[in-house]
mmCIF file of C-alpha atoms and ligand atoms in Angstrom:
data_model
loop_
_atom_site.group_PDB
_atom_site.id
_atom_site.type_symbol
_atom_site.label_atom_id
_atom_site.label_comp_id
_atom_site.label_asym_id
_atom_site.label_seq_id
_atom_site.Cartn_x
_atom_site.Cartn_y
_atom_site.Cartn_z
ATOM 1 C CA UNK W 1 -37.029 250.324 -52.919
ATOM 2 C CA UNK W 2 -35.090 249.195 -56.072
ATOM 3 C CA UNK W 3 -35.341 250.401 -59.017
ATOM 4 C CA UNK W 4 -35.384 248.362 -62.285
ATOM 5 C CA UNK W 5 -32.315 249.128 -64.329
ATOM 6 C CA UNK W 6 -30.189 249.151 -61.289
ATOM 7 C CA UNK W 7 -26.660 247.528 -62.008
ATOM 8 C CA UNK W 8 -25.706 244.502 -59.439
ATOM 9 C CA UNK W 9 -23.792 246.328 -57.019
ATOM 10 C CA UNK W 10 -26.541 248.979 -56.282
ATOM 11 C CA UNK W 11 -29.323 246.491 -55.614
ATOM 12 C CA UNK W 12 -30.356 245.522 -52.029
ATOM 13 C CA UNK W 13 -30.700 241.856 -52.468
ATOM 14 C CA UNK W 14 -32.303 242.020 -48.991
ATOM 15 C CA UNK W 15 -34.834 244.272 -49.397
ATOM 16 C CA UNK W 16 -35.500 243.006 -53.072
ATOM 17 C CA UNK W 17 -36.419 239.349 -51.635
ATOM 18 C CA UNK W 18 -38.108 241.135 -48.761
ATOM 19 C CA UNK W 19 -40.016 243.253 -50.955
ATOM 20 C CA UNK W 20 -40.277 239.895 -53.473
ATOM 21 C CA UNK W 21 -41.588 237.768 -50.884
ATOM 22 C CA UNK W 22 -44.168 240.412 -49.181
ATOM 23 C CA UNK W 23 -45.354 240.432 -52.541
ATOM 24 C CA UNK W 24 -46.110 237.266 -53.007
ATOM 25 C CA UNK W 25 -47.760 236.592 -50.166
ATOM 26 C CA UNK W 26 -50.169 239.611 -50.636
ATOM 27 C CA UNK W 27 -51.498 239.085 -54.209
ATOM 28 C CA UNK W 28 -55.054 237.466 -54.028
ATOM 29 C CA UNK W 29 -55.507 236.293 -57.578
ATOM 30 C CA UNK W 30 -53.391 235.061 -60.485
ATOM 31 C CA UNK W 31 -53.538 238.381 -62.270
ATOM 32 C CA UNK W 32 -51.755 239.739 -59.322
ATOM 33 C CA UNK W 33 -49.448 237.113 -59.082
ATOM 34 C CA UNK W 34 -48.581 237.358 -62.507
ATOM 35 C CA UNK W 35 -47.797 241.133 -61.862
ATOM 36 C CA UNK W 36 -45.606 240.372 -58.857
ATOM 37 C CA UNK W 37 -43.422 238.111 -61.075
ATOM 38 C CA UNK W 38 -43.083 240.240 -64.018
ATOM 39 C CA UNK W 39 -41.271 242.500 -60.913
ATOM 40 C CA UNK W 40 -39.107 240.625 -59.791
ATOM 41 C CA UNK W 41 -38.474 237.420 -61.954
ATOM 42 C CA UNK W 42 -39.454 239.337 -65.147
ATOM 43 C CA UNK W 43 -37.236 239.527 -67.901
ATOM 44 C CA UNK W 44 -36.022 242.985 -67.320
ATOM 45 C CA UNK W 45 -36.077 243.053 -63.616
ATOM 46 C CA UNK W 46 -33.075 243.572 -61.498
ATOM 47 C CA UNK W 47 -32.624 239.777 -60.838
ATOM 48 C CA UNK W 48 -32.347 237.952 -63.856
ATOM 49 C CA UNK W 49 -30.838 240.967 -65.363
ATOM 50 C CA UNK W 50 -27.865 241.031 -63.005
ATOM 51 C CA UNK W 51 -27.488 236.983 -63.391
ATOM 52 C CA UNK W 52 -26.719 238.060 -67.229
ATOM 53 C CA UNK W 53 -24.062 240.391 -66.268
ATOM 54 C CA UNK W 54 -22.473 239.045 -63.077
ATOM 55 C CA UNK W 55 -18.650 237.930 -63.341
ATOM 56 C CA UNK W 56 -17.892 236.681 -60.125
ATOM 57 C CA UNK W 57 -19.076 233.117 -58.555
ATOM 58 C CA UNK W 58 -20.308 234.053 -55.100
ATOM 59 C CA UNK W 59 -22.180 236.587 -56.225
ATOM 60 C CA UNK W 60 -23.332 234.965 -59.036
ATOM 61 C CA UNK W 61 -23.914 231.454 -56.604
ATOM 62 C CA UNK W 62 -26.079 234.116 -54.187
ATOM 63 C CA UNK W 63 -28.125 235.192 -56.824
ATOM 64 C CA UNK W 64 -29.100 231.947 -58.345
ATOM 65 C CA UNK W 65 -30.414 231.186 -54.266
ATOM 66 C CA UNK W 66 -32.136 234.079 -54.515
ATOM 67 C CA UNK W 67 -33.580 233.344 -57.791
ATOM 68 C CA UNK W 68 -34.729 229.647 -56.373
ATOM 69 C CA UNK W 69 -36.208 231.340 -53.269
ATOM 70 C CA UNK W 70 -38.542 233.751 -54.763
ATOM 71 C CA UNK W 71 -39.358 230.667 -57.556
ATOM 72 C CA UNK W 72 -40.484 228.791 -54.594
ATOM 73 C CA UNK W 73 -42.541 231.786 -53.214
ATOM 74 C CA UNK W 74 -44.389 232.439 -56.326
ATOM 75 C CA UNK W 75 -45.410 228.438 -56.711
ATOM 76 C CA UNK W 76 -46.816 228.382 -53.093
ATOM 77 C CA UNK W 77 -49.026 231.692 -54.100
ATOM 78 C CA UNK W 78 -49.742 230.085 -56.836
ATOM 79 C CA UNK W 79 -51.191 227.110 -54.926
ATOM 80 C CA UNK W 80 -52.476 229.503 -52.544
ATOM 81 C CA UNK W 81 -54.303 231.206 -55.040
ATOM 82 C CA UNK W 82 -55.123 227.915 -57.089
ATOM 83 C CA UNK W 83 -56.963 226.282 -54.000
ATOM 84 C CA UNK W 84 -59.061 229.880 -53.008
ATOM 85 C CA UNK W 85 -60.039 229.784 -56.863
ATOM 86 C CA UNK W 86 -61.517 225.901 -55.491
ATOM 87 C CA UNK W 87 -63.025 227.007 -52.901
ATOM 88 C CA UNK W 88 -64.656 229.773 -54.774
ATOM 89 C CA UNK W 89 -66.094 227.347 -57.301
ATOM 90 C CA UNK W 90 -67.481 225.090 -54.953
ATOM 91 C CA UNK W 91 -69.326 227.970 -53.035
ATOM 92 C CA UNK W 92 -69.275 228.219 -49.222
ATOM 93 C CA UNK W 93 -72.609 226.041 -49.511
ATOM 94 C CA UNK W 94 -70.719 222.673 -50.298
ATOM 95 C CA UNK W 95 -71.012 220.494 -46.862
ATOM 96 C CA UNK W 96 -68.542 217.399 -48.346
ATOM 97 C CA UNK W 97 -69.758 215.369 -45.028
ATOM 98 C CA UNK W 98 -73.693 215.742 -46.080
ATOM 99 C CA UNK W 99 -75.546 212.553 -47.555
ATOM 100 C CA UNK W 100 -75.595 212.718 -51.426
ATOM 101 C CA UNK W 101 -78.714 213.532 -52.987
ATOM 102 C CA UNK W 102 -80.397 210.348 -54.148
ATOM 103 C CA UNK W 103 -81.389 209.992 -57.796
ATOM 104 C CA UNK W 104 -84.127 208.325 -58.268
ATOM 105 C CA UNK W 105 -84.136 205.043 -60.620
ATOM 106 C CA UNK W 106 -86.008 204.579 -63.259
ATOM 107 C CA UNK W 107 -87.934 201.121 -63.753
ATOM 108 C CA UNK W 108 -89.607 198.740 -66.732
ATOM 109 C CA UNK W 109 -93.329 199.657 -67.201
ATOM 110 C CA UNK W 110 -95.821 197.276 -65.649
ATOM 111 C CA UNK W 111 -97.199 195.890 -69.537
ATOM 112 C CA UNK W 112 -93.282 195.691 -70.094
ATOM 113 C CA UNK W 113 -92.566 193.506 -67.126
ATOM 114 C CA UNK W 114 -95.655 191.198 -67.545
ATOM 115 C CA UNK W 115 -94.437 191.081 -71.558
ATOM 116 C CA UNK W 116 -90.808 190.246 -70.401
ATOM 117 C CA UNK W 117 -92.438 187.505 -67.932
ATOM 118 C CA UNK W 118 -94.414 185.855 -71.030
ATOM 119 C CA UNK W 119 -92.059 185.924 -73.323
ATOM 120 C CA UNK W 120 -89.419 183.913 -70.881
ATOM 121 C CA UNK W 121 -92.052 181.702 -70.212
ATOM 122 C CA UNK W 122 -92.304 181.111 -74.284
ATOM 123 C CA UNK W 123 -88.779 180.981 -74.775
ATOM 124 C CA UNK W 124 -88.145 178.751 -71.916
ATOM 125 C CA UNK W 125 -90.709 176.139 -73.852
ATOM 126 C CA UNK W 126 -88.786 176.377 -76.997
ATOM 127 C CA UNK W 127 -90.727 178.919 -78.708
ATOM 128 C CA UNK W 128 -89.714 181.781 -80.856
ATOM 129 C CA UNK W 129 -90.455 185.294 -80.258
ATOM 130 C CA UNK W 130 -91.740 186.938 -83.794
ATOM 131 C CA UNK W 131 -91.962 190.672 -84.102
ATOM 132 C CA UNK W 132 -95.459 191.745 -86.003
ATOM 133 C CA UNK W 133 -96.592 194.539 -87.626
ATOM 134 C CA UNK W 134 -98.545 197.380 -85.488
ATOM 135 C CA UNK W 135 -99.836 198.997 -89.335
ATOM 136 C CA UNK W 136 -100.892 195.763 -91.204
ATOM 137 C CA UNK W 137 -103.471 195.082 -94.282
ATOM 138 C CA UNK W 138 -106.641 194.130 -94.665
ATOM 139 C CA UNK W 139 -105.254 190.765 -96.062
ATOM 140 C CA UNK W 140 -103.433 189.914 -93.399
ATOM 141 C CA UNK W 141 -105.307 191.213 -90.823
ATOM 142 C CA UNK W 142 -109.001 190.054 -92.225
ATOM 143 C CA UNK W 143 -109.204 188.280 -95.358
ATOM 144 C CA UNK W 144 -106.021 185.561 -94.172
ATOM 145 C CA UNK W 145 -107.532 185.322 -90.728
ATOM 146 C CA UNK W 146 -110.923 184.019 -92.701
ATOM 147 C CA UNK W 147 -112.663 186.655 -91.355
ATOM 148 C CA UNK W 148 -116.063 187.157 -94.428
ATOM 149 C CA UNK W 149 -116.710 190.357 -96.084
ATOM 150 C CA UNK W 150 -119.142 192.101 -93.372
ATOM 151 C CA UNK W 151 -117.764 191.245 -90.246
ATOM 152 C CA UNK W 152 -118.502 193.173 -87.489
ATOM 153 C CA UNK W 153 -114.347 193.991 -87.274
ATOM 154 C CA UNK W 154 -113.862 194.759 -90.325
ATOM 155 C CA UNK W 155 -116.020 198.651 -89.914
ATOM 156 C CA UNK W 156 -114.690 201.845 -89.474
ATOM 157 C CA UNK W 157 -116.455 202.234 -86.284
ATOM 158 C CA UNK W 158 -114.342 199.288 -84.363
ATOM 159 C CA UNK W 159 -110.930 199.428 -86.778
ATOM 160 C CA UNK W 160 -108.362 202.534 -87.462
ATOM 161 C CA UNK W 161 -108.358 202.589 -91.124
ATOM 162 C CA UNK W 162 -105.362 204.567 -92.313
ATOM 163 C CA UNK W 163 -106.351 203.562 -96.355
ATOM 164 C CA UNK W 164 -108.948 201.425 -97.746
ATOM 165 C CA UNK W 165 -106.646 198.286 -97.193
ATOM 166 C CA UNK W 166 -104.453 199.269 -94.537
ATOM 167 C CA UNK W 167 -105.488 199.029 -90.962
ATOM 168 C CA UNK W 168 -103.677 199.471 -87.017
ATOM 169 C CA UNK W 169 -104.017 196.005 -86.295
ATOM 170 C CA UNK W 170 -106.771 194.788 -84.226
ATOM 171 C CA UNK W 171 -105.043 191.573 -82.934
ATOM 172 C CA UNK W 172 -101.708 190.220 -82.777
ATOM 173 C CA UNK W 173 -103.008 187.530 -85.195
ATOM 174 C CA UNK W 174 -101.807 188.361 -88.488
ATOM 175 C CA UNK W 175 -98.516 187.608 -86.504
ATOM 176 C CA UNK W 176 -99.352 183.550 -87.067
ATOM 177 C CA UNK W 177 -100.193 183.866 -90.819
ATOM 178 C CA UNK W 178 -96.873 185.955 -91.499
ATOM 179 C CA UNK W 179 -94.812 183.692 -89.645
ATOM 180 C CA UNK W 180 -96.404 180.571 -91.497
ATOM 181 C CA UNK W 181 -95.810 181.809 -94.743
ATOM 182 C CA UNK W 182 -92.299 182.395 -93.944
ATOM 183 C CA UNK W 183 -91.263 178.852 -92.809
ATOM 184 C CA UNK W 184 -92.339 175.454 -92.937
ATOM 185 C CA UNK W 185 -94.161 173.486 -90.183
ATOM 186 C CA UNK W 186 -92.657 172.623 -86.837
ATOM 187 C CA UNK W 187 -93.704 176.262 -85.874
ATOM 188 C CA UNK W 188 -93.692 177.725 -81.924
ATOM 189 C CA UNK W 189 -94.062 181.600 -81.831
ATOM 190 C CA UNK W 190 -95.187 183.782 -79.284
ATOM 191 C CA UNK W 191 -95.663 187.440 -80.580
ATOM 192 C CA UNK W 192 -96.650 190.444 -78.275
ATOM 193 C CA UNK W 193 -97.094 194.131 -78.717
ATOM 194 C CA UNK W 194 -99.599 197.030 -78.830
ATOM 195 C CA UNK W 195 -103.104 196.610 -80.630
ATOM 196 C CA UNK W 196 -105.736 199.335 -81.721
ATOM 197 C CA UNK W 197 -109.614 199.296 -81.550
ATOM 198 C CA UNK W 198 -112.296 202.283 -81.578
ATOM 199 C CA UNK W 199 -112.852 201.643 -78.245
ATOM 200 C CA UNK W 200 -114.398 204.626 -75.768
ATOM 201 C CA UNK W 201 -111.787 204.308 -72.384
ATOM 202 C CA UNK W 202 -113.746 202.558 -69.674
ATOM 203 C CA UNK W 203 -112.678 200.743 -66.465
ATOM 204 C CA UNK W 204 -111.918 197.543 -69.302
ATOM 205 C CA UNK W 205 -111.565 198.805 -72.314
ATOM 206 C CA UNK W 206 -108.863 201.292 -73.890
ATOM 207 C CA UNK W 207 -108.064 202.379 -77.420
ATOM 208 C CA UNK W 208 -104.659 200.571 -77.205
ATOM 209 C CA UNK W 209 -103.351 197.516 -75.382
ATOM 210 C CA UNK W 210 -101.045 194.975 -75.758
ATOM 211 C CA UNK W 211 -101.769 191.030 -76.687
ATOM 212 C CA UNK W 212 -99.598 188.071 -76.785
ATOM 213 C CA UNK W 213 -100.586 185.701 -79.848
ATOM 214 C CA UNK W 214 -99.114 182.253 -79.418
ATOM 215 C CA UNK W 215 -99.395 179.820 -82.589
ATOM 216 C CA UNK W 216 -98.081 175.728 -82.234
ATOM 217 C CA UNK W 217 -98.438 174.143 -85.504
ATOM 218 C CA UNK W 218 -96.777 170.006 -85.960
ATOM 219 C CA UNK W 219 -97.776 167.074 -86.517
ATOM 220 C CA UNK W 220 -100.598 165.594 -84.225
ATOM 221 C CA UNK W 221 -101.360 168.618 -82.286
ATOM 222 C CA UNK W 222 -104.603 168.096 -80.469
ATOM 223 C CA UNK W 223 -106.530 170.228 -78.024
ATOM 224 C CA UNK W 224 -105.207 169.040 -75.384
ATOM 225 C CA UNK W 225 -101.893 170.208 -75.872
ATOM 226 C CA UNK W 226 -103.729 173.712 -75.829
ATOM 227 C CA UNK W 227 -105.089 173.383 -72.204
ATOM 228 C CA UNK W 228 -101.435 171.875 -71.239
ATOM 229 C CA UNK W 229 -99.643 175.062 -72.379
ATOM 230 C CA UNK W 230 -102.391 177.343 -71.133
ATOM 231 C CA UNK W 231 -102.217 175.735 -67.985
ATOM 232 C CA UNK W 232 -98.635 175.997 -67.860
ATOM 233 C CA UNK W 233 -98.761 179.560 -68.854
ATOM 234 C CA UNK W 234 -101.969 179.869 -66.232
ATOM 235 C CA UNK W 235 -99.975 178.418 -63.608
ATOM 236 C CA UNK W 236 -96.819 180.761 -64.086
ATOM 237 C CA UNK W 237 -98.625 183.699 -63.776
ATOM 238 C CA UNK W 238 -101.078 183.045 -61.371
ATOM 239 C CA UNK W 239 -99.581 180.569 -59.001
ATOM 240 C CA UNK W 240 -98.971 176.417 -59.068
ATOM 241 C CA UNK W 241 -102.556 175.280 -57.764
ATOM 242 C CA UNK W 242 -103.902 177.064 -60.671
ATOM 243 C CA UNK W 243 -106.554 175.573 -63.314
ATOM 244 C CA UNK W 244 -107.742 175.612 -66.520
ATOM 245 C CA UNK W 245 -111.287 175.270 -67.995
ATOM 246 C CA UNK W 246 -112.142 175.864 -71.622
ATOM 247 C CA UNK W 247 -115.240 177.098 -72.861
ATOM 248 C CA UNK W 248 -116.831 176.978 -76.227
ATOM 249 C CA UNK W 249 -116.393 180.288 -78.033
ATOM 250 C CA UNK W 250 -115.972 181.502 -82.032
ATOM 251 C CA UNK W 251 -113.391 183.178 -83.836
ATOM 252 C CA UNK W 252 -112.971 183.087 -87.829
ATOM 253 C CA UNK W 253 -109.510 181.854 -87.569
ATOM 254 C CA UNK W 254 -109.850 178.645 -85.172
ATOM 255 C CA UNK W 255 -112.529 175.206 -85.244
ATOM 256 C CA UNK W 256 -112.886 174.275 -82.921
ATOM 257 C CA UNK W 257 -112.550 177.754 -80.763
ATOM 258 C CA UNK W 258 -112.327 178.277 -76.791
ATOM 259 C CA UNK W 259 -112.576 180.614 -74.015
ATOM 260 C CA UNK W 260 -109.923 179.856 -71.288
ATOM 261 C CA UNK W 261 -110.540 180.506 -67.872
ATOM 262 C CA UNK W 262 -108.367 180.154 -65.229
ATOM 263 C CA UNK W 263 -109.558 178.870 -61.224
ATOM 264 C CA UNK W 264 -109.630 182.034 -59.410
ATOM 265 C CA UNK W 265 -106.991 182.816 -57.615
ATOM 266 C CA UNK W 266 -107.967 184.949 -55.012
ATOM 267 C CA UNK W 267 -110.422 182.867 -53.231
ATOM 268 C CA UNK W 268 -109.613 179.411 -54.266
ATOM 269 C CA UNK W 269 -112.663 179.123 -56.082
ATOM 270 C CA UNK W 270 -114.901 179.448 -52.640
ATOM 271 C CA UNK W 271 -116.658 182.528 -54.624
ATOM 272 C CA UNK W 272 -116.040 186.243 -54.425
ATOM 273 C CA UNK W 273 -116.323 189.238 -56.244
ATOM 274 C CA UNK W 274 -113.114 189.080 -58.356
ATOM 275 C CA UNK W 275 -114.488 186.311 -60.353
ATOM 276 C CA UNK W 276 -118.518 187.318 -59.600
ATOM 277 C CA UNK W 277 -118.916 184.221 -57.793
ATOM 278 C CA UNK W 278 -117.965 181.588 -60.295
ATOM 279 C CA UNK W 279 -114.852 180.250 -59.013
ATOM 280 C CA UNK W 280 -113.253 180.566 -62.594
ATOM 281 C CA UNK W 281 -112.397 183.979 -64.293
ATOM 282 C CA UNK W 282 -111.921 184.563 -68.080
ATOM 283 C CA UNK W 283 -108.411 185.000 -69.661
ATOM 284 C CA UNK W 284 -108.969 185.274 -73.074
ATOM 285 C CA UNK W 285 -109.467 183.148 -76.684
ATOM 286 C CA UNK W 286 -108.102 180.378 -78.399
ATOM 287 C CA UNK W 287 -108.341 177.288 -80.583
ATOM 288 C CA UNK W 288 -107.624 174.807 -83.077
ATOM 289 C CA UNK W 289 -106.341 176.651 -86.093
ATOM 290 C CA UNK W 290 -108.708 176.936 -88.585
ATOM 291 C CA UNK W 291 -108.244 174.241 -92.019
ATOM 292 C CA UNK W 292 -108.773 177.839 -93.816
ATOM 293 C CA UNK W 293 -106.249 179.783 -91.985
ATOM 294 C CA UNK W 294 -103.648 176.830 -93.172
ATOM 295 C CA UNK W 295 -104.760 176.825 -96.789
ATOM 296 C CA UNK W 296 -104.237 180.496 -96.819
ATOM 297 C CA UNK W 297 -100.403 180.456 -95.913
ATOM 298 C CA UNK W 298 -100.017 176.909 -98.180
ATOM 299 C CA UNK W 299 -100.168 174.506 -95.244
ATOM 300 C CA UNK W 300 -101.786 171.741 -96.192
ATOM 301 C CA UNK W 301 -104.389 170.776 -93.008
ATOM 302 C CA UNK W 302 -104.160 166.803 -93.633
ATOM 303 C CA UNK W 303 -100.767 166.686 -92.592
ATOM 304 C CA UNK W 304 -100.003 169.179 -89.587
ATOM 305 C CA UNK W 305 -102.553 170.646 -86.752
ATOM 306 C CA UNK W 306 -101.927 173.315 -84.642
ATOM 307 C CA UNK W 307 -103.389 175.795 -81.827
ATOM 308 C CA UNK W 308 -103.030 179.102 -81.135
ATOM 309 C CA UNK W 309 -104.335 181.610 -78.647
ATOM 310 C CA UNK W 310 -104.604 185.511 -77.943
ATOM 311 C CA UNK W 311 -104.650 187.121 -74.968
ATOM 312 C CA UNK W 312 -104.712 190.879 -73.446
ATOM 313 C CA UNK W 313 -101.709 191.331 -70.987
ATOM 314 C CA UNK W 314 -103.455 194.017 -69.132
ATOM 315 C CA UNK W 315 -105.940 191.743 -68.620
ATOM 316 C CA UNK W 316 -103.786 189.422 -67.183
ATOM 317 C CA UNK W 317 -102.132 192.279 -64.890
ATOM 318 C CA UNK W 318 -104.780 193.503 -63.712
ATOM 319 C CA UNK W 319 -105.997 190.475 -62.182
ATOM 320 C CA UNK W 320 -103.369 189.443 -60.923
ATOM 321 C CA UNK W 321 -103.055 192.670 -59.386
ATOM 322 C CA UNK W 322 -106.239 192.792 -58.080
ATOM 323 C CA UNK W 323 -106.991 196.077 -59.973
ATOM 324 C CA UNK W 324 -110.210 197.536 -61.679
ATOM 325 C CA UNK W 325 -109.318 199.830 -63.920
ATOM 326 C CA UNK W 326 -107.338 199.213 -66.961
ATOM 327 C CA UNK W 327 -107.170 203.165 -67.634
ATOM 328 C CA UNK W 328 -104.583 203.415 -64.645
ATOM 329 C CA UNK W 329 -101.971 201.530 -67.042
ATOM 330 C CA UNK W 330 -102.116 204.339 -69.411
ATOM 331 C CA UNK W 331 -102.116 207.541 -67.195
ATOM 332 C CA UNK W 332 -98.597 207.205 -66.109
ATOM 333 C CA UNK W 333 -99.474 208.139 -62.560
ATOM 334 C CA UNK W 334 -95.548 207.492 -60.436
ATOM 335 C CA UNK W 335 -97.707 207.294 -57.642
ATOM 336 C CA UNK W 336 -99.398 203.509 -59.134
ATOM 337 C CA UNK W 337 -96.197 202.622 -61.643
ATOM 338 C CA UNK W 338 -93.804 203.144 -58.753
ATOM 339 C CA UNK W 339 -95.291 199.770 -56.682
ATOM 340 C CA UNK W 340 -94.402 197.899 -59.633
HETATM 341 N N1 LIG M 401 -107.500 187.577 -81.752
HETATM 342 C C1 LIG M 401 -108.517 187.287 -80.748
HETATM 343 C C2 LIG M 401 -108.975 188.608 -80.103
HETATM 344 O O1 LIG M 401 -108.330 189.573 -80.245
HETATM 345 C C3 LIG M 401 -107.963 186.400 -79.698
HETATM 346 C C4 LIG M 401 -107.619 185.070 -80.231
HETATM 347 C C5 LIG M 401 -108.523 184.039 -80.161
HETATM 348 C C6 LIG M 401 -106.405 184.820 -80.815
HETATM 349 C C7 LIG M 401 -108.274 182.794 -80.637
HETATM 350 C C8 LIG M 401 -106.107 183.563 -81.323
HETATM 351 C C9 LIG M 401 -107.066 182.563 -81.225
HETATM 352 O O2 LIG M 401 -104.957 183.258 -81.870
HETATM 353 O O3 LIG M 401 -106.753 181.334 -81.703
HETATM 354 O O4 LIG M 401 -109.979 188.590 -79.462
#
């Protein structure tokens, strides 16, 4: 064994890289290593000391091998060392060759898939998409719709009231009087989103759903541009051999007003219980904007006509769907929103 402090000519270079080299080989973590080469490639060990004092070349030339030898020792313990530390983090558990795990992926809500689908439709017809207010006021929400003091709407028990004039909308309606007032005629907007009513959750009703509101206002609009774009719309959604049949109907805000139906599509209008044996099942309102509505926003109802409709997009999932219960769209059940 040498001794630190040993001049050159007492060390036994062989035994000291011996020694060295066992030494490397046994240390089992870098704290060790470290250890080994403060021994032997320390500062004040025997071999860099004696490179300081040596005076002759072969010497000094055998040294400097040394010196590389045991350099090369303590880098392959270190990458001995370095790929047990791997090993260790990974854990004996990690089987590289085993499948990954799969993650699952995420997908678009039904009522955000069916909105995506109407709103192409819209855009793809030249329409504008408007963005409406889910908190709106009476104003815009009643009194610009034409809707008279004391209509059924209007009470507490079938509207949110957050103040005395300000309301969760009802309908996606006040949507058309905004965007009138804020341009001039040509106007085609589609606006969808959520809607509020004091509903009690049943297999057809729910607190909130969503509506799309479509408004064409131009010159020379008639009502039979209304059943074209319904159909249009009908036909998209429900398949080509699709029809449309319009009803009488009311609403404040259009003369004359409709209900649209569309030919039902699941028995080709032979009868069954999907549309109760009529052959036609009901989509929803619409109309010929009312001459009121237009003087309200400053449209002036000799020149331009327009129509505009309203519909409930659960609705229209859930028939086409084939499903009952317009609760399921709210419970977030994987096990339903998954097949979608
Ligand atoms: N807002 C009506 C509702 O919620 C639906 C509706 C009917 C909208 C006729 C319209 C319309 O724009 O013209 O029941």
């Amino acid at each position: 064994m040498t001794e630190p402090g040993d001049t050159v000519a007492e060390v036994d270079w062989k035994a000291y890289e011996a020694e060295a080299i066992a030494a490397y080989e046994a240390a089992s973590t870098l704290d060790e290593l470290n250890d080994v080469n403060v021994r032997f490639l320390g500062r004040r060990a025997d071999l860099p000391q004696s490179l300081r004092q040596v005076r002759d070349r072969e010497t000094g030339k055998a040294l400097n091998e040394l010196r590389t030898r045991l350099e090369q020792a303590h880098q392959q313990a270190a990458q001995r060392i370095g790929s047990l530390g791997f090993a260790e983090a990974l854990g004996e558990s990690v089987d590289v060759t085993l499948p990954g795990e799969r993650i699952p992926r995420g997908r678009l809500h039904p009522i955000t898939q069916i909105r995506r689908e109407v709103e192409d439709i819209f855009v793809g017809l030249g329409y504008e998409v408007v963005d409406g207010n889910e908190v709106e006021t009476v104003e815009y929400i009643f009194d610009k719709l034409n809707m008279p003091e004391g209509h059924v709407t209007r009470s507490p028990l079938h509207t949110y009231y957050l103040s005395d004039d300000v309301v969760l909308r009802t309908e996606t309606s006040a949507s058309q009087v905004r965007t009138m007032e804020a341009k001039q005629p040509p106007v085609y907007m589609v606006s969808l989103g959520r809607v509020y009513r004091r509903d009690t959750p049943d297999p057809s009703h729910y607190p909130i759903f969503h509506q799309v509101e479509g408004l064409a206002v131009d010159k020379g609009i008639t009502l039979a541009d209304l059943k074209g774009t319904l159909q249009l719309l009908m036909r998209r959604l429900f398949g080509d051999e699709r029809d449309v049949r319009l009803r009488t109907s009311f609403f404040p805000f259009t003369e004359p007003s409709v209900e649209a139906d569309v030919s039902c599509f699941l028995c080709n209008q032979k009868g069954c219980r999907m549309c109760e044996y009529e052959g036609w099942i009901e989509v929803g309102g619409a109309g010929m904007v009312d001459p009121n509505v237009f003087q309200a926003v400053g449209y002036d109802p000799e020149e331009i006509s327009g129509f505009a409709f309203g519909w409930g997009l659960e609705r229209i999932f859930l028939l086409r769907h084939g499903l009952t219960d317009i609760r399921m769209l709210w419970q977030n059940d994987l096990r339903l929103l998954r097949q979608f």
